[in-house]
Amino acid sequence: MKPAIAVVGSLNMDFVVTTDHLPAPGETVLGRDFRMNPGGKGANQACAAGRLSPPQLRTYMIGRVGYDMFADHLKASLAAAGVDVSAVHATKSAPTGVALIWVDAEGQNSIVVAAGANLLLTKSEVEPMRPVFRQCGLALFQLETPVSTVQAALGAAREEGARTILDPAPARRLPEGMLEAVDLLTPNETEACILLGRPAGRVGLEEAPELAAELRSAGVGEVVLKLGDLGCYYSGPDGAYHVPGFAVEARDSTAAGDTFNGALAVALAEGKPMEEALRFANAAAAISVTRPGAQASVPTRQEVEEFLGARPGGEERPSG
Ligand code: RIB
């Protein structure tokens, strides 16, 4: 596989308030502390890929920011993780994306995104992405940039020889046929239900095989269903299985799914077999939930290896 990963997606500045419980509609709650952290689903995935990659593997971020004080900060955060940001362009027509995030005492969050410049990554920007895709074995996408752009870019990445990974977050229905350009789909439980037009709800291991099979019948090559602390469930041409998660004390789940995707991409680009790559991704995500923030919570390669080394197989969360 070509030794590079492209991430097409959003960059946001996250404004995070921790609180004892998340506010209900109409409720005012007192928060505890406030932080401003680099985030955005695309940038978080790129950060994870960059931070976890060995030196021979490159990560490219493709996205849009505004001309404002957040843009430089976001690019600097990615560059510090080893990500090439030369395809993150600034626009004068919109501000850099921001996300307002509440995190409760159990580490659960609520997020509202004002996408700003991320929405100006339009379909007309896809042709210039091709030279980047051409160098990459894998191309990662999410849904915080226009869906029409993601759809066109998935097709272009595939034509240039990259394997496509779509994280369908935030959850939404997708245009007819879009999933056919996806090699690997990584929804969480809610996203899987919404993609299939079902009521969103907690999915256990019992429902996972059926959900994954239904998604594959929509044209996706392989599905990894992210199941939170239960780990993940894989379904692909060579079979289907559960990869248990790791028991950790959750502090902030923000960007756990993004960390998972970045880590999975690195492991696959290195040629690890899928089951091993999923265990690596579960470990990176588990470490991230023990820390506050989005990109700030992404572990280093050494931390993931030490975490796995200390759990040679027996300390995962039971399969439920
Ligand atoms: O997945 C977490 C991310 O979602 C946050 O960093 C926030 O910016 C939103 O995009």
CSV table of C-alpha atoms and ligand atoms in Angstrom, one decimal:
chain,number,residue,atom,x,y,z
A,1,MET,CA,0.0,0.0,0.0
A,2,LYS,CA,1.2,3.5,-0.8
A,3,PRO,CA,2.7,5.0,2.4
A,4,ALA,CA,0.4,8.0,2.9
A,5,ILE,CA,-3.0,8.8,4.2
A,6,ALA,CA,-5.3,11.7,3.0
A,7,VAL,CA,-7.9,13.1,5.3
A,8,VAL,CA,-10.7,15.3,3.7
A,9,GLY,CA,-12.7,17.1,6.3
A,10,SER,CA,-13.4,19.7,8.9
A,11,LEU,CA,-11.2,21.8,11.1
A,12,ASN,CA,-13.0,23.4,14.1
A,13,MET,CA,-12.0,25.3,17.2
A,14,ASP,CA,-13.7,23.6,20.1
A,15,PHE,CA,-15.1,25.7,23.0
A,16,VAL,CA,-15.6,23.1,25.8
A,17,VAL,CA,-17.4,23.5,29.1
A,18,THR,CA,-17.4,20.7,31.7
A,19,THR,CA,-20.5,20.4,33.8
A,20,ASP,CA,-22.1,17.9,36.2
A,21,HIS,CA,-24.9,17.1,33.8
A,22,LEU,CA,-25.8,18.1,30.2
A,23,PRO,CA,-28.5,20.8,30.0
A,24,ALA,CA,-32.0,19.7,29.0
A,25,PRO,CA,-33.9,22.0,26.6
A,26,GLY,CA,-34.7,25.2,28.4
A,27,GLU,CA,-32.4,24.4,31.3
A,28,THR,CA,-29.4,26.5,32.5
A,29,VAL,CA,-26.7,24.6,34.3
A,30,LEU,CA,-23.6,25.9,36.0
A,31,GLY,CA,-20.4,24.6,34.3
A,32,ARG,CA,-17.1,24.0,35.9
A,33,ASP,CA,-14.2,25.0,33.6
A,34,PHE,CA,-13.8,26.2,30.0
A,35,ARG,CA,-11.1,25.4,27.4
A,36,MET,CA,-10.5,26.2,23.8
A,37,ASN,CA,-9.1,23.1,22.0
A,38,PRO,CA,-8.2,22.3,18.4
A,39,GLY,CA,-10.9,19.9,17.0
A,40,GLY,CA,-13.1,19.1,14.0
A,41,LYS,CA,-13.8,15.5,13.0
A,42,GLY,CA,-11.5,15.6,10.0
A,43,ALA,CA,-8.6,17.4,11.8
A,44,ASN,CA,-8.9,15.0,14.7
A,45,GLN,CA,-8.6,12.0,12.4
A,46,ALA,CA,-5.6,13.6,10.7
A,47,CYS,CA,-4.0,14.4,14.1
A,48,ALA,CA,-4.4,10.8,15.2
A,49,ALA,CA,-3.0,9.5,11.9
A,50,GLY,CA,0.0,11.9,12.1
A,51,ARG,CA,0.7,11.3,15.8
A,52,LEU,CA,0.5,7.5,15.6
A,53,SER,CA,2.3,7.1,12.3
A,54,PRO,CA,5.9,5.8,11.9
A,55,PRO,CA,8.2,8.3,10.1
A,56,GLN,CA,7.8,6.7,6.7
A,57,LEU,CA,4.0,7.2,6.7
A,58,ARG,CA,2.8,10.7,5.7
A,59,THR,CA,-0.6,12.2,6.5
A,60,TYR,CA,-2.2,15.0,4.4
A,61,MET,CA,-5.1,17.2,5.6
A,62,ILE,CA,-7.4,18.7,3.0
A,63,GLY,CA,-9.9,21.3,4.3
A,64,ARG,CA,-10.9,25.0,4.6
A,65,VAL,CA,-10.4,27.5,7.3
A,66,GLY,CA,-11.2,31.3,7.5
A,67,TYR,CA,-8.9,34.2,7.8
A,68,ASP,CA,-9.0,34.5,11.6
A,69,MET,CA,-7.0,33.7,14.7
A,70,PHE,CA,-8.3,30.1,15.0
A,71,ALA,CA,-7.0,29.1,11.5
A,72,ASP,CA,-3.3,29.4,12.4
A,73,HIS,CA,-3.8,27.7,15.7
A,74,LEU,CA,-5.6,24.7,14.0
A,75,LYS,CA,-3.0,24.3,11.3
A,76,ALA,CA,-0.2,24.6,13.9
A,77,SER,CA,-1.8,21.8,16.0
A,78,LEU,CA,-1.8,19.5,13.0
A,79,ALA,CA,1.6,20.4,11.9
A,80,ALA,CA,2.9,19.6,15.4
A,81,ALA,CA,1.4,16.1,15.0
A,82,GLY,CA,3.4,15.6,11.7
A,83,VAL,CA,0.5,16.4,9.3
A,84,ASP,CA,1.1,18.1,6.0
A,85,VAL,CA,-1.3,21.1,6.0
A,86,SER,CA,-0.4,22.5,2.6
A,87,ALA,CA,-3.9,21.6,1.3
A,88,VAL,CA,-5.7,23.5,4.1
A,89,HIS,CA,-6.7,26.7,2.3
A,90,ALA,CA,-8.1,29.9,3.8
A,91,THR,CA,-11.2,31.6,2.5
A,92,LYS,CA,-12.3,35.2,3.2
A,93,SER,CA,-16.0,34.2,2.7
A,94,ALA,CA,-16.6,32.5,6.1
A,95,PRO,CA,-15.0,32.1,9.5
A,96,THR,CA,-13.2,29.0,10.7
A,97,GLY,CA,-15.5,26.4,12.0
A,98,VAL,CA,-16.3,26.2,15.7
A,99,ALA,CA,-17.9,23.6,17.9
A,100,LEU,CA,-19.6,24.3,21.2
A,101,ILE,CA,-19.2,21.3,23.5
A,102,TRP,CA,-20.5,20.3,26.9
A,103,VAL,CA,-18.9,17.4,28.7
A,104,ASP,CA,-20.6,15.9,31.8
A,105,ALA,CA,-19.2,14.1,34.8
A,106,GLU,CA,-19.4,10.7,33.1
A,107,GLY,CA,-17.4,11.9,30.1
A,108,GLN,CA,-20.5,12.1,27.8
A,109,ASN,CA,-20.8,15.1,25.5
A,110,SER,CA,-23.2,17.2,23.4
A,111,ILE,CA,-21.8,19.1,20.4
A,112,VAL,CA,-23.2,21.8,18.2
A,113,VAL,CA,-21.0,22.7,15.2
A,114,ALA,CA,-21.1,26.1,13.3
A,115,ALA,CA,-19.3,24.7,10.2
A,116,GLY,CA,-18.3,28.1,8.7
A,117,ALA,CA,-15.5,27.7,6.2
A,118,ASN,CA,-15.8,23.9,6.3
A,119,LEU,CA,-19.0,24.3,4.1
A,120,LEU,CA,-16.9,26.1,1.5
A,121,LEU,CA,-15.0,22.9,0.7
A,122,THR,CA,-17.1,22.5,-2.4
A,123,LYS,CA,-17.4,19.9,-5.1
A,124,SER,CA,-15.3,22.2,-7.4
A,125,GLU,CA,-12.4,21.6,-5.1
A,126,VAL,CA,-12.3,17.9,-5.7
A,127,GLU,CA,-10.2,17.8,-8.9
A,128,PRO,CA,-7.2,19.6,-7.2
A,129,MET,CA,-7.3,16.8,-4.5
A,130,ARG,CA,-6.4,14.1,-7.1
A,131,PRO,CA,-2.6,14.6,-6.9
A,132,VAL,CA,-2.8,14.0,-3.1
A,133,PHE,CA,-5.0,11.0,-3.5
A,134,ARG,CA,-2.6,9.6,-6.0
A,135,GLN,CA,0.1,9.4,-3.4
A,136,CYS,CA,-2.1,7.8,-0.8
A,137,GLY,CA,-3.0,4.2,0.1
A,138,LEU,CA,-6.0,5.4,2.2
A,139,ALA,CA,-8.4,8.4,2.1
A,140,LEU,CA,-10.5,9.2,5.1
A,141,PHE,CA,-13.8,11.2,5.0
A,142,GLN,CA,-16.5,12.3,7.5
A,143,LEU,CA,-19.7,14.4,7.1
A,144,GLU,CA,-18.8,17.9,8.4
A,145,THR,CA,-18.1,19.1,4.9
A,146,PRO,CA,-20.8,19.2,2.2
A,147,VAL,CA,-22.1,15.8,1.3
A,148,SER,CA,-21.8,16.5,-2.4
A,149,THR,CA,-18.1,17.2,-2.0
A,150,VAL,CA,-17.6,14.0,0.1
A,151,GLN,CA,-19.4,12.0,-2.6
A,152,ALA,CA,-17.3,13.4,-5.4
A,153,ALA,CA,-14.1,13.1,-3.4
A,154,LEU,CA,-14.8,9.4,-2.5
A,155,GLY,CA,-15.1,8.6,-6.2
A,156,ALA,CA,-12.0,10.6,-7.1
A,157,ALA,CA,-9.9,9.0,-4.3
A,158,ARG,CA,-11.0,5.5,-5.5
A,159,GLU,CA,-10.1,6.3,-9.1
A,160,GLU,CA,-6.6,7.4,-8.0
A,161,GLY,CA,-6.1,4.1,-6.3
A,162,ALA,CA,-6.8,5.0,-2.6
A,163,ARG,CA,-8.9,2.8,-0.4
A,164,THR,CA,-11.8,4.9,1.0
A,165,ILE,CA,-12.9,5.0,4.6
A,166,LEU,CA,-16.1,7.0,5.5
A,167,ASP,CA,-17.0,7.9,9.1
A,168,PRO,CA,-20.6,8.8,8.6
A,169,ALA,CA,-20.6,11.5,11.4
A,170,PRO,CA,-22.5,13.6,12.2
A,171,ALA,CA,-25.3,11.1,11.5
A,172,ARG,CA,-27.5,11.7,8.5
A,173,ARG,CA,-29.2,9.9,5.5
A,174,LEU,CA,-26.9,9.7,2.5
A,175,PRO,CA,-27.8,10.2,-1.2
A,176,GLU,CA,-28.7,7.0,-3.1
A,177,GLY,CA,-25.6,5.2,-4.3
A,178,MET,CA,-23.1,7.1,-2.2
A,179,LEU,CA,-22.1,4.1,-0.1
A,180,GLU,CA,-21.0,2.2,-3.2
A,181,ALA,CA,-17.9,4.3,-3.3
A,182,VAL,CA,-17.0,3.4,0.3
A,183,ASP,CA,-14.6,0.6,0.9
A,184,LEU,CA,-14.8,0.7,4.7
A,185,LEU,CA,-17.6,2.3,6.6
A,186,THR,CA,-17.2,3.1,10.3
A,187,PRO,CA,-20.5,4.2,11.9
A,188,ASN,CA,-21.3,4.2,15.6
A,189,GLU,CA,-24.6,2.8,16.7
A,190,THR,CA,-26.6,6.0,16.2
A,191,GLU,CA,-25.1,6.6,12.8
A,192,ALA,CA,-25.7,3.0,11.6
A,193,CYS,CA,-29.4,3.3,12.6
A,194,ILE,CA,-29.9,6.7,10.9
A,195,LEU,CA,-28.2,5.5,7.7
A,196,LEU,CA,-30.6,2.6,7.6
A,197,GLY,CA,-33.6,4.8,8.4
A,198,ARG,CA,-34.2,3.1,11.8
A,199,PRO,CA,-34.9,4.8,15.1
A,200,ALA,CA,-31.6,5.5,16.8
A,201,GLY,CA,-30.9,3.5,19.9
A,202,ARG,CA,-28.3,1.6,21.8
A,203,VAL,CA,-27.0,-1.4,19.7
A,204,GLY,CA,-25.6,-4.4,21.5
A,205,LEU,CA,-23.6,-7.3,20.2
A,206,GLU,CA,-26.8,-9.1,19.4
A,207,GLU,CA,-28.0,-6.6,16.9
A,208,ALA,CA,-24.6,-5.8,15.4
A,209,PRO,CA,-24.4,-8.6,12.8
A,210,GLU,CA,-27.8,-7.7,11.3
A,211,LEU,CA,-27.0,-4.0,11.2
A,212,ALA,CA,-23.6,-4.6,9.6
A,213,ALA,CA,-25.0,-7.0,7.0
A,214,GLU,CA,-27.7,-4.5,6.1
A,215,LEU,CA,-25.1,-1.7,5.6
A,216,ARG,CA,-23.0,-4.1,3.4
A,217,SER,CA,-26.0,-4.8,1.3
A,218,ALA,CA,-26.2,-1.1,0.5
A,219,GLY,CA,-22.9,-1.5,-1.4
A,220,VAL,CA,-20.2,-1.0,1.3
A,221,GLY,CA,-17.2,-3.4,1.0
A,222,GLU,CA,-16.5,-3.7,4.8
A,223,VAL,CA,-18.2,-2.3,7.9
A,224,VAL,CA,-16.7,-1.6,11.3
A,225,LEU,CA,-19.5,-0.8,13.7
A,226,LYS,CA,-18.1,1.2,16.6
A,227,LEU,CA,-19.8,0.1,19.9
A,228,GLY,CA,-18.3,2.4,22.5
A,229,ASP,CA,-16.8,0.6,25.4
A,230,LEU,CA,-17.9,-2.8,23.9
A,231,GLY,CA,-15.2,-2.2,21.2
A,232,CYS,CA,-16.3,-2.8,17.6
A,233,TYR,CA,-17.9,-5.4,15.3
A,234,TYR,CA,-16.3,-6.1,11.9
A,235,SER,CA,-18.1,-7.5,8.8
A,236,GLY,CA,-16.3,-8.0,5.5
A,237,PRO,CA,-15.8,-10.5,2.7
A,238,ASP,CA,-13.7,-12.8,4.9
A,239,GLY,CA,-16.1,-13.0,7.8
A,240,ALA,CA,-17.5,-11.1,10.8
A,241,TYR,CA,-16.3,-10.9,14.4
A,242,HIS,CA,-16.3,-8.8,17.5
A,243,VAL,CA,-13.1,-7.0,18.7
A,244,PRO,CA,-13.7,-6.2,22.4
A,245,GLY,CA,-12.9,-2.8,23.8
A,246,PHE,CA,-10.8,-1.9,26.8
A,247,ALA,CA,-12.2,-1.0,30.3
A,248,VAL,CA,-11.0,2.5,31.2
A,249,GLU,CA,-12.2,5.3,33.4
A,250,ALA,CA,-14.0,7.7,31.0
A,251,ARG,CA,-13.3,11.4,31.4
A,252,ASP,CA,-14.2,12.9,28.0
A,253,SER,CA,-15.4,10.9,25.0
A,254,THR,CA,-14.9,13.8,22.6
A,255,ALA,CA,-12.9,12.6,19.5
A,256,ALA,CA,-12.8,8.9,20.6
A,257,GLY,CA,-14.3,7.9,17.3
A,258,ASP,CA,-12.0,10.2,15.4
A,259,THR,CA,-9.0,8.7,17.2
A,260,PHE,CA,-10.2,5.2,16.4
A,261,ASN,CA,-10.4,6.1,12.7
A,262,GLY,CA,-7.0,7.7,12.5
A,263,ALA,CA,-5.4,4.8,14.4
A,264,LEU,CA,-7.2,2.2,12.2
A,265,ALA,CA,-5.9,4.0,9.0
A,266,VAL,CA,-2.3,3.9,10.3
A,267,ALA,CA,-2.5,0.3,11.3
A,268,LEU,CA,-4.0,-0.7,7.9
A,269,ALA,CA,-1.5,1.5,6.0
A,270,GLU,CA,1.3,-0.4,7.8
A,271,GLY,CA,-0.2,-3.7,6.5
A,272,LYS,CA,-1.5,-5.0,9.9
A,273,PRO,CA,-4.3,-7.6,9.5
A,274,MET,CA,-7.7,-6.2,10.1
A,275,GLU,CA,-8.3,-7.8,13.5
A,276,GLU,CA,-5.0,-6.5,14.8
A,277,ALA,CA,-5.6,-3.1,13.3
A,278,LEU,CA,-9.0,-2.9,15.1
A,279,ARG,CA,-7.4,-3.8,18.4
A,280,PHE,CA,-4.8,-1.0,17.9
A,281,ALA,CA,-7.7,1.4,17.1
A,282,ASN,CA,-9.7,0.3,20.2
A,283,ALA,CA,-6.6,0.9,22.3
A,284,ALA,CA,-6.0,4.4,20.9
A,285,ALA,CA,-9.7,5.3,21.4
A,286,ALA,CA,-9.7,3.9,25.0
A,287,ILE,CA,-6.7,6.0,26.0
A,288,SER,CA,-8.3,9.1,24.4
A,289,VAL,CA,-11.4,8.9,26.6
A,290,THR,CA,-9.3,9.0,29.7
A,291,ARG,CA,-8.2,12.6,28.8
A,292,PRO,CA,-9.9,15.9,28.1
A,293,GLY,CA,-10.2,17.5,24.7
A,294,ALA,CA,-10.2,16.4,21.1
A,295,GLN,CA,-6.7,16.5,19.5
A,296,ALA,CA,-5.2,16.9,23.0
A,297,SER,CA,-6.5,13.5,24.0
A,298,VAL,CA,-5.0,11.6,21.1
A,299,PRO,CA,-2.2,9.3,22.4
A,300,THR,CA,1.3,8.8,20.9
A,301,ARG,CA,2.4,5.6,19.3
A,302,GLN,CA,4.5,4.7,22.3
A,303,GLU,CA,1.5,5.1,24.6
A,304,VAL,CA,-0.6,2.8,22.5
A,305,GLU,CA,2.1,0.2,22.3
A,306,GLU,CA,2.6,0.3,26.1
A,307,PHE,CA,-1.1,0.1,26.7
A,308,LEU,CA,-1.4,-3.0,24.5
A,309,GLY,CA,1.8,-4.5,25.9
A,310,ALA,CA,0.2,-4.3,29.4
A,311,ARG,CA,-2.9,-6.0,28.1
A,312,PRO,CA,-1.8,-9.0,26.0
A,313,GLY,CA,-5.4,-10.2,25.6
A,314,GLY,CA,-6.9,-10.8,29.0
A,315,GLU,CA,-8.0,-7.4,30.2
A,316,GLU,CA,-10.5,-6.3,27.6
A,317,ARG,CA,-14.1,-5.5,28.5
A,318,PRO,CA,-16.1,-8.7,28.2
A,319,SER,CA,-18.2,-9.1,25.1
A,320,GLY,CA,-21.5,-8.2,26.8
B,1,RIB,O1,-15.7,14.3,17.0
B,1,RIB,C1,-15.4,15.3,17.8
B,1,RIB,C2,-15.5,16.6,17.1
B,1,RIB,O2,-16.8,16.9,16.6
B,1,RIB,C3,-15.1,17.8,17.9
B,1,RIB,O3,-13.7,18.1,17.9
B,1,RIB,C4,-15.9,19.0,17.2
B,1,RIB,O4,-15.1,19.9,16.6
B,1,RIB,C5,-16.9,18.3,16.3
B,1,RIB,O5,-16.5,18.4,15.0
